[in-house]
CSV table of N, CA and C in Angstrom, one decimal:
chain,number,residue,atom,x,y,z
A,1,MET,N,0.7,-1.3,0.2
A,1,MET,CA,-0.4,0.3,0.1
A,1,MET,C,0.9,0.9,-0.3
A,2,ILE,N,2.0,1.7,0.5
A,2,ILE,CA,2.7,2.4,0.7
A,2,ILE,C,3.6,2.8,-0.9
A,3,GLN,N,3.9,1.6,-1.3
A,3,GLN,CA,4.6,1.3,-2.0
A,3,GLN,C,3.9,2.2,-3.4
A,4,ARG,N,2.5,1.5,-3.0
A,4,ARG,CA,1.5,2.1,-4.4
A,4,ARG,C,1.4,3.3,-4.0
A,5,ASP,N,0.9,3.8,-3.1
A,5,ASP,CA,0.9,5.0,-3.0
A,5,ASP,C,1.8,6.1,-3.4
A,6,TYR,N,3.4,5.7,-3.0
A,6,TYR,CA,4.1,6.8,-3.6
A,6,TYR,C,4.6,6.7,-4.8
A,7,ILE,N,4.6,5.7,-5.4
A,7,ILE,CA,4.4,5.5,-6.7
A,7,ILE,C,3.5,6.8,-7.6
A,8,GLU,N,2.4,6.5,-7.3
A,8,GLU,CA,1.2,7.1,-7.6
A,8,GLU,C,1.2,8.6,-7.5
A,9,ARG,N,1.9,9.0,-6.0
A,9,ARG,CA,2.6,10.3,-6.2
A,9,ARG,C,3.3,10.9,-7.4
A,10,LEU,N,4.4,10.1,-6.9
A,10,LEU,CA,5.4,9.8,-8.4
A,10,LEU,C,5.1,10.8,-9.8
A,11,ILE,N,4.3,9.3,-9.8
A,11,ILE,CA,3.5,9.5,-11.6
A,11,ILE,C,3.1,11.2,-11.5
A,12,GLU,N,1.9,11.3,-10.3
A,12,GLU,CA,1.4,12.1,-10.3
A,12,GLU,C,2.8,13.8,-10.7
A,13,GLN,N,3.3,13.7,-10.0
A,13,GLN,CA,4.5,14.6,-10.0
A,13,GLN,C,5.6,15.1,-11.5
A,14,CYS,N,6.2,13.7,-11.8
A,14,CYS,CA,6.2,13.8,-12.8
A,14,CYS,C,5.1,14.2,-14.0
A,15,ALA,N,4.5,13.7,-13.7
A,15,ALA,CA,3.1,14.3,-15.1
A,15,ALA,C,3.0,16.3,-15.4
A,16,GLU,N,3.2,16.5,-13.7
A,16,GLU,CA,3.1,18.1,-13.9
A,16,GLU,C,4.1,18.5,-14.3
A,17,ALA,N,5.2,18.1,-13.8
A,17,ALA,CA,6.5,18.3,-14.4
A,17,ALA,C,6.9,18.4,-16.2
A,18,ILE,N,6.1,17.6,-16.4
A,18,ILE,CA,6.0,16.8,-18.4
A,18,ILE,C,4.9,18.4,-18.4
A,19,SER,N,3.8,18.8,-18.1
A,19,SER,CA,3.1,19.4,-18.2
A,19,SER,C,3.9,20.9,-18.4
A,20,ARG,N,4.5,21.1,-17.2
A,20,ARG,CA,5.2,22.4,-17.7
A,20,ARG,C,6.3,22.9,-18.3
A,21,MET,N,7.1,21.3,-18.9
A,21,MET,CA,7.9,21.9,-19.4
A,21,MET,C,7.3,21.8,-20.9
A,22,LEU,N,5.9,21.0,-21.4
A,22,LEU,CA,5.5,21.9,-22.5
A,22,LEU,C,5.2,22.8,-22.7
A,23,ALA,N,4.8,23.7,-21.7
A,23,ALA,CA,4.2,25.0,-21.1
A,23,ALA,C,5.0,25.9,-22.1
A,24,PHE,N,6.9,25.6,-21.5
A,24,PHE,CA,7.7,26.0,-21.1
A,24,PHE,C,7.9,26.1,-22.4
A,25,ARG,N,7.9,25.2,-23.1
A,25,ARG,CA,8.6,24.8,-24.7
A,25,ARG,C,8.2,25.2,-25.5
A,26,ARG,N,6.8,25.3,-25.5
A,26,ARG,CA,5.8,26.0,-26.4
A,26,ARG,C,5.7,27.7,-25.8
A,27,ALA,N,5.7,28.2,-24.8
A,27,ALA,CA,6.4,29.8,-24.6
A,27,ALA,C,7.6,30.0,-25.4
A,28,GLY,N,8.6,28.9,-26.1
A,28,GLY,CA,9.8,29.3,-26.4
A,28,GLY,C,11.0,29.3,-25.0
A,29,GLU,N,10.3,28.9,-24.1
A,29,GLU,CA,11.7,29.1,-22.8
A,29,GLU,C,12.2,27.4,-22.4
A,30,LEU,N,12.9,27.7,-23.3
A,30,LEU,CA,13.6,26.1,-23.9
A,30,LEU,C,15.0,25.9,-22.6
A,31,ASP,N,15.9,26.9,-22.1
A,31,ASP,CA,16.6,26.9,-21.0
A,31,ASP,C,15.6,26.2,-20.1
A,32,VAL,N,14.6,27.0,-19.5
A,32,VAL,CA,13.5,26.5,-18.4
A,32,VAL,C,12.8,25.3,-18.7
A,33,ALA,N,12.7,25.4,-20.0
A,33,ALA,CA,12.2,23.8,-19.9
A,33,ALA,C,13.2,22.3,-19.5
A,34,LEU,N,14.3,22.4,-20.0
A,34,LEU,CA,15.5,21.6,-19.6
A,34,LEU,C,16.1,21.5,-18.5
A,35,ARG,N,16.0,22.8,-17.6
A,35,ARG,CA,16.0,22.5,-16.3
A,35,ARG,C,14.7,21.9,-15.6
A,36,ILE,N,14.0,21.9,-15.5
A,36,ILE,CA,12.8,20.9,-15.3
A,36,ILE,C,13.1,19.6,-15.6
A,37,VAL,N,13.8,19.8,-16.4
A,37,VAL,CA,13.8,18.2,-17.2
A,37,VAL,C,14.9,17.6,-15.8
A,38,GLY,N,16.1,18.3,-16.4
A,38,GLY,CA,17.3,17.7,-15.1
A,38,GLY,C,16.3,17.4,-13.8
A,39,GLU,N,15.8,18.6,-13.3
A,39,GLU,CA,14.9,18.8,-11.9
A,39,GLU,C,14.7,17.4,-11.5
A,40,THR,N,13.7,17.0,-11.9
A,40,THR,CA,12.4,15.9,-12.2
A,40,THR,C,13.3,15.1,-12.6
A,41,GLY,N,14.4,14.5,-13.1
A,41,GLY,CA,15.3,13.1,-13.8
A,41,GLY,C,15.5,12.8,-12.2
A,42,ASP,N,16.4,14.0,-12.0
A,42,ASP,CA,17.2,13.9,-10.1
A,42,ASP,C,16.2,13.9,-9.4
A,43,ARG,N,14.5,14.0,-9.3
A,43,ARG,CA,14.1,13.5,-8.1
A,43,ARG,C,13.6,12.3,-8.2
A,44,LEU,N,13.3,12.0,-9.9
A,44,LEU,CA,12.9,10.6,-9.6
A,44,LEU,C,13.6,9.2,-10.2
A,45,LEU,N,15.1,9.6,-9.8
A,45,LEU,CA,15.9,8.6,-9.9
A,45,LEU,C,17.0,8.7,-9.0
A,46,GLY,N,17.3,10.1,-8.9
A,46,GLY,CA,18.6,10.5,-7.5
A,46,GLY,C,19.2,10.1,-7.8
A,47,PRO,N,20.2,9.6,-7.3
A,47,PRO,CA,21.7,9.3,-7.5
A,47,PRO,C,22.3,7.9,-9.1
A,48,LEU,N,21.0,7.3,-9.5
A,48,LEU,CA,20.9,6.7,-9.9
A,48,LEU,C,21.1,7.2,-11.4
A,49,ARG,N,20.0,8.6,-11.3
A,49,ARG,CA,20.4,8.7,-12.8
A,49,ARG,C,21.1,8.8,-14.0
A,50,PRO,N,22.9,9.5,-13.2
A,50,PRO,CA,23.7,9.1,-14.0
A,50,PRO,C,24.4,8.0,-14.2
A,51,VAL,N,24.2,7.2,-13.8
A,51,VAL,CA,25.1,5.8,-13.8
A,51,VAL,C,24.1,5.2,-15.1
A,52,LEU,N,22.4,5.3,-15.0
A,52,LEU,CA,21.1,4.7,-15.7
A,52,LEU,C,21.5,5.3,-17.1
A,53,GLU,N,22.2,6.7,-17.1
A,53,GLU,CA,22.5,7.4,-18.7
A,53,GLU,C,23.5,6.8,-19.0
A,54,ARG,N,24.4,6.1,-18.5
A,54,ARG,CA,25.4,5.5,-19.2
A,54,ARG,C,25.5,4.0,-19.3
A,55,MET,N,24.0,3.7,-19.1
A,55,MET,CA,24.1,2.1,-19.7
A,55,MET,C,23.3,1.8,-20.7
A,56,GLU,N,23.4,0.6,-21.4
A,56,GLU,CA,22.6,0.3,-22.2
A,56,GLU,C,21.2,-0.2,-21.9
A,57,PRO,N,20.1,0.4,-22.7
A,57,PRO,CA,19.0,0.4,-21.6
A,57,PRO,C,18.6,-1.4,-21.7
A,58,GLY,N,18.7,-2.2,-22.4
A,58,GLY,CA,17.9,-3.1,-21.7
A,58,GLY,C,19.0,-3.5,-19.8
A,59,SER,N,20.2,-3.0,-19.9
A,59,SER,CA,21.0,-3.2,-19.0
A,59,SER,C,20.3,-2.1,-17.9
A,60,ALA,N,19.6,-1.3,-18.1
A,60,ALA,CA,19.8,-0.1,-17.0
A,60,ALA,C,18.0,-1.1,-16.4
A,61,VAL,N,17.3,-1.2,-16.9
A,61,VAL,CA,16.4,-2.0,-16.6
A,61,VAL,C,16.7,-2.8,-15.9
A,62,ASP,N,17.6,-3.8,-16.5
A,62,ASP,CA,17.7,-4.8,-15.1
A,62,ASP,C,18.4,-4.1,-14.0
A,63,PHE,N,19.4,-3.5,-14.3
A,63,PHE,CA,19.9,-2.5,-12.8
A,63,PHE,C,18.9,-2.6,-12.0
A,64,VAL,N,17.9,-1.7,-12.2
A,64,VAL,CA,16.5,-1.3,-11.3
A,64,VAL,C,15.4,-2.1,-11.1
A,65,GLY,N,16.2,-3.5,-11.6
A,65,GLY,CA,14.6,-4.5,-11.4
A,65,GLY,C,13.0,-4.3,-11.9
A,66,SER,N,12.3,-5.5,-12.0
A,66,SER,CA,11.3,-5.4,-12.0
A,66,SER,C,10.7,-4.3,-11.2
A,67,PHE,N,10.8,-4.6,-10.3
A,67,PHE,CA,9.7,-3.4,-9.0
A,67,PHE,C,9.8,-1.5,-9.3
A,68,GLU,N,10.9,-1.6,-10.2
A,68,GLU,CA,10.9,-0.4,-10.3
A,68,GLU,C,11.1,-0.2,-11.7
A,69,LEU,N,10.5,-0.4,-12.6
A,69,LEU,CA,9.9,-0.5,-14.1
A,69,LEU,C,9.3,0.9,-14.2
A,70,GLY,N,8.2,1.0,-13.2
A,70,GLY,CA,7.1,2.4,-13.2
A,70,GLY,C,8.2,3.5,-13.6
A,71,ARG,N,9.2,3.9,-12.6
A,71,ARG,CA,10.4,4.6,-13.0
A,71,ARG,C,10.9,4.9,-14.1
A,72,ILE,N,11.8,3.5,-14.6
A,72,ILE,CA,12.1,4.3,-16.1
A,72,ILE,C,11.0,4.4,-16.6
A,73,ARG,N,10.1,3.8,-17.1
A,73,ARG,CA,8.8,4.0,-18.3
A,73,ARG,C,8.4,5.4,-18.1
A,74,ILE,N,8.7,6.0,-16.5
A,74,ILE,CA,8.7,7.1,-16.7
A,74,ILE,C,9.7,8.5,-16.8
A,75,TYR,N,10.6,7.6,-16.6
A,75,TYR,CA,12.2,8.8,-17.3
A,75,TYR,C,12.0,8.6,-18.5
A,76,ALA,N,11.8,7.7,-19.5
A,76,ALA,CA,11.9,7.0,-20.9
A,76,ALA,C,11.1,8.7,-21.2
A,77,ALA,N,9.6,8.5,-20.5
A,77,ALA,CA,8.8,9.9,-21.5
A,77,ALA,C,9.5,10.8,-21.2
A,78,LEU,N,9.7,11.1,-19.6
A,78,LEU,CA,11.2,12.7,-19.5
A,78,LEU,C,11.8,12.8,-20.6
A,79,VAL,N,12.9,11.5,-21.1
A,79,VAL,CA,13.7,11.6,-22.0
A,79,VAL,C,13.3,12.2,-23.5
A,80,GLY,N,12.1,12.0,-23.8
A,80,GLY,CA,11.6,12.0,-24.9
A,80,GLY,C,10.9,13.6,-25.2
A,81,GLU,N,10.6,13.8,-24.0
A,81,GLU,CA,10.3,14.8,-23.4
A,81,GLU,C,11.4,16.4,-24.2
A,82,GLU,N,12.8,15.9,-23.3
A,82,GLU,CA,14.3,16.5,-23.7
A,82,GLU,C,14.2,16.6,-25.1
A,83,GLY,N,14.3,15.4,-25.7
A,83,GLY,CA,14.2,15.6,-27.0
A,83,GLY,C,13.5,16.5,-28.1
A,84,LEU,N,12.7,16.6,-27.6
A,84,LEU,CA,11.2,17.5,-28.0
A,84,LEU,C,12.1,18.7,-27.7
A,85,ILE,N,12.4,19.3,-26.6
A,85,ILE,CA,12.5,20.5,-26.3
A,85,ILE,C,14.4,20.9,-27.0
A,86,HIS,N,15.2,20.0,-27.6
A,86,HIS,CA,16.5,19.7,-27.7
A,86,HIS,C,16.3,20.1,-29.6
A,87,GLN,N,15.2,19.6,-30.1
A,87,GLN,CA,15.1,19.3,-31.5
A,87,GLN,C,14.2,21.6,-31.8
A,88,ALA,N,12.9,21.9,-30.5
A,88,ALA,CA,12.9,23.2,-31.0
A,88,ALA,C,14.4,24.1,-30.5
A,89,ARG,N,15.3,24.0,-30.1
A,89,ARG,CA,16.3,24.5,-29.9
A,89,ARG,C,17.5,24.4,-31.0
A,90,GLY,N,17.2,23.5,-31.8
A,90,GLY,CA,17.7,23.4,-33.1
A,90,GLY,C,18.7,22.5,-33.3
A,91,ASP,N,19.1,21.6,-32.0
A,91,ASP,CA,20.1,20.9,-32.2
A,91,ASP,C,19.5,19.1,-32.5
A,92,ALA,N,19.5,19.2,-33.6
A,92,ALA,CA,18.5,18.1,-34.6
A,92,ALA,C,19.2,16.8,-33.6
A,93,ALA,N,20.8,16.6,-33.6
A,93,ALA,CA,21.7,15.4,-33.6
A,93,ALA,C,21.3,14.9,-31.7
A,94,LEU,N,21.3,15.9,-31.3
A,94,LEU,CA,21.0,15.8,-29.7
A,94,LEU,C,19.6,15.5,-29.5
A,95,ALA,N,18.7,16.1,-30.3
A,95,ALA,CA,16.7,15.8,-30.2
A,95,ALA,C,17.0,14.2,-30.6
A,96,SER,N,18.0,13.6,-32.0
A,96,SER,CA,17.6,12.6,-31.9
A,96,SER,C,18.2,11.7,-31.1
A,97,ALA,N,19.7,12.0,-30.5
A,97,ALA,CA,19.9,10.5,-29.6
A,97,ALA,C,18.9,10.9,-28.3
A,98,ARG,N,18.6,12.2,-28.4
A,98,ARG,CA,17.6,11.7,-26.7
A,98,ARG,C,16.6,10.9,-27.1
A,99,SER,N,16.1,11.7,-27.9
A,99,SER,CA,14.4,10.8,-28.4
A,99,SER,C,14.5,9.3,-29.0
A,100,SER,N,15.7,8.5,-29.0
A,100,SER,CA,15.9,7.1,-29.6
A,100,SER,C,16.0,6.8,-28.2
A,101,ARG,N,16.7,7.2,-27.4
A,101,ARG,CA,17.3,6.9,-26.3
A,101,ARG,C,16.3,6.8,-25.0
A,102,SER,N,14.8,7.7,-25.2
A,102,SER,CA,13.5,7.4,-25.1
A,102,SER,C,12.5,5.8,-25.5
A,103,LEU,N,12.9,6.1,-26.5
A,103,LEU,CA,12.3,4.8,-27.2
A,103,LEU,C,13.0,3.5,-26.7
A,104,GLU,N,14.3,3.3,-26.8
A,104,GLU,CA,15.0,2.2,-25.7
A,104,GLU,C,14.7,2.1,-24.6
A,105,LEU,N,14.3,2.7,-24.4
A,105,LEU,CA,14.4,2.9,-22.2
A,105,LEU,C,12.3,2.1,-22.3
């Protein structure tokens, strides 16, 4: 019950953050949107974020375990939004890399 409540709160917080990122991206406030991506990723994964960023997607999923797949899914959505922000900034290479990472996760 406690685990489920925690996950539900985490999902709500991340959905709110993604909504804010979308609003900032649409308003052209891309640096603010990217800052929110970083803050939300840190809140979602904590100290595991830099480790998971360097891992192959399959290894990242295995590393966090089946009980934390929800976090990986949320993080994948976050990375996808990051890709869209980079696309709006005109950085096609980084946009493609982040969007691909999102899909792989």
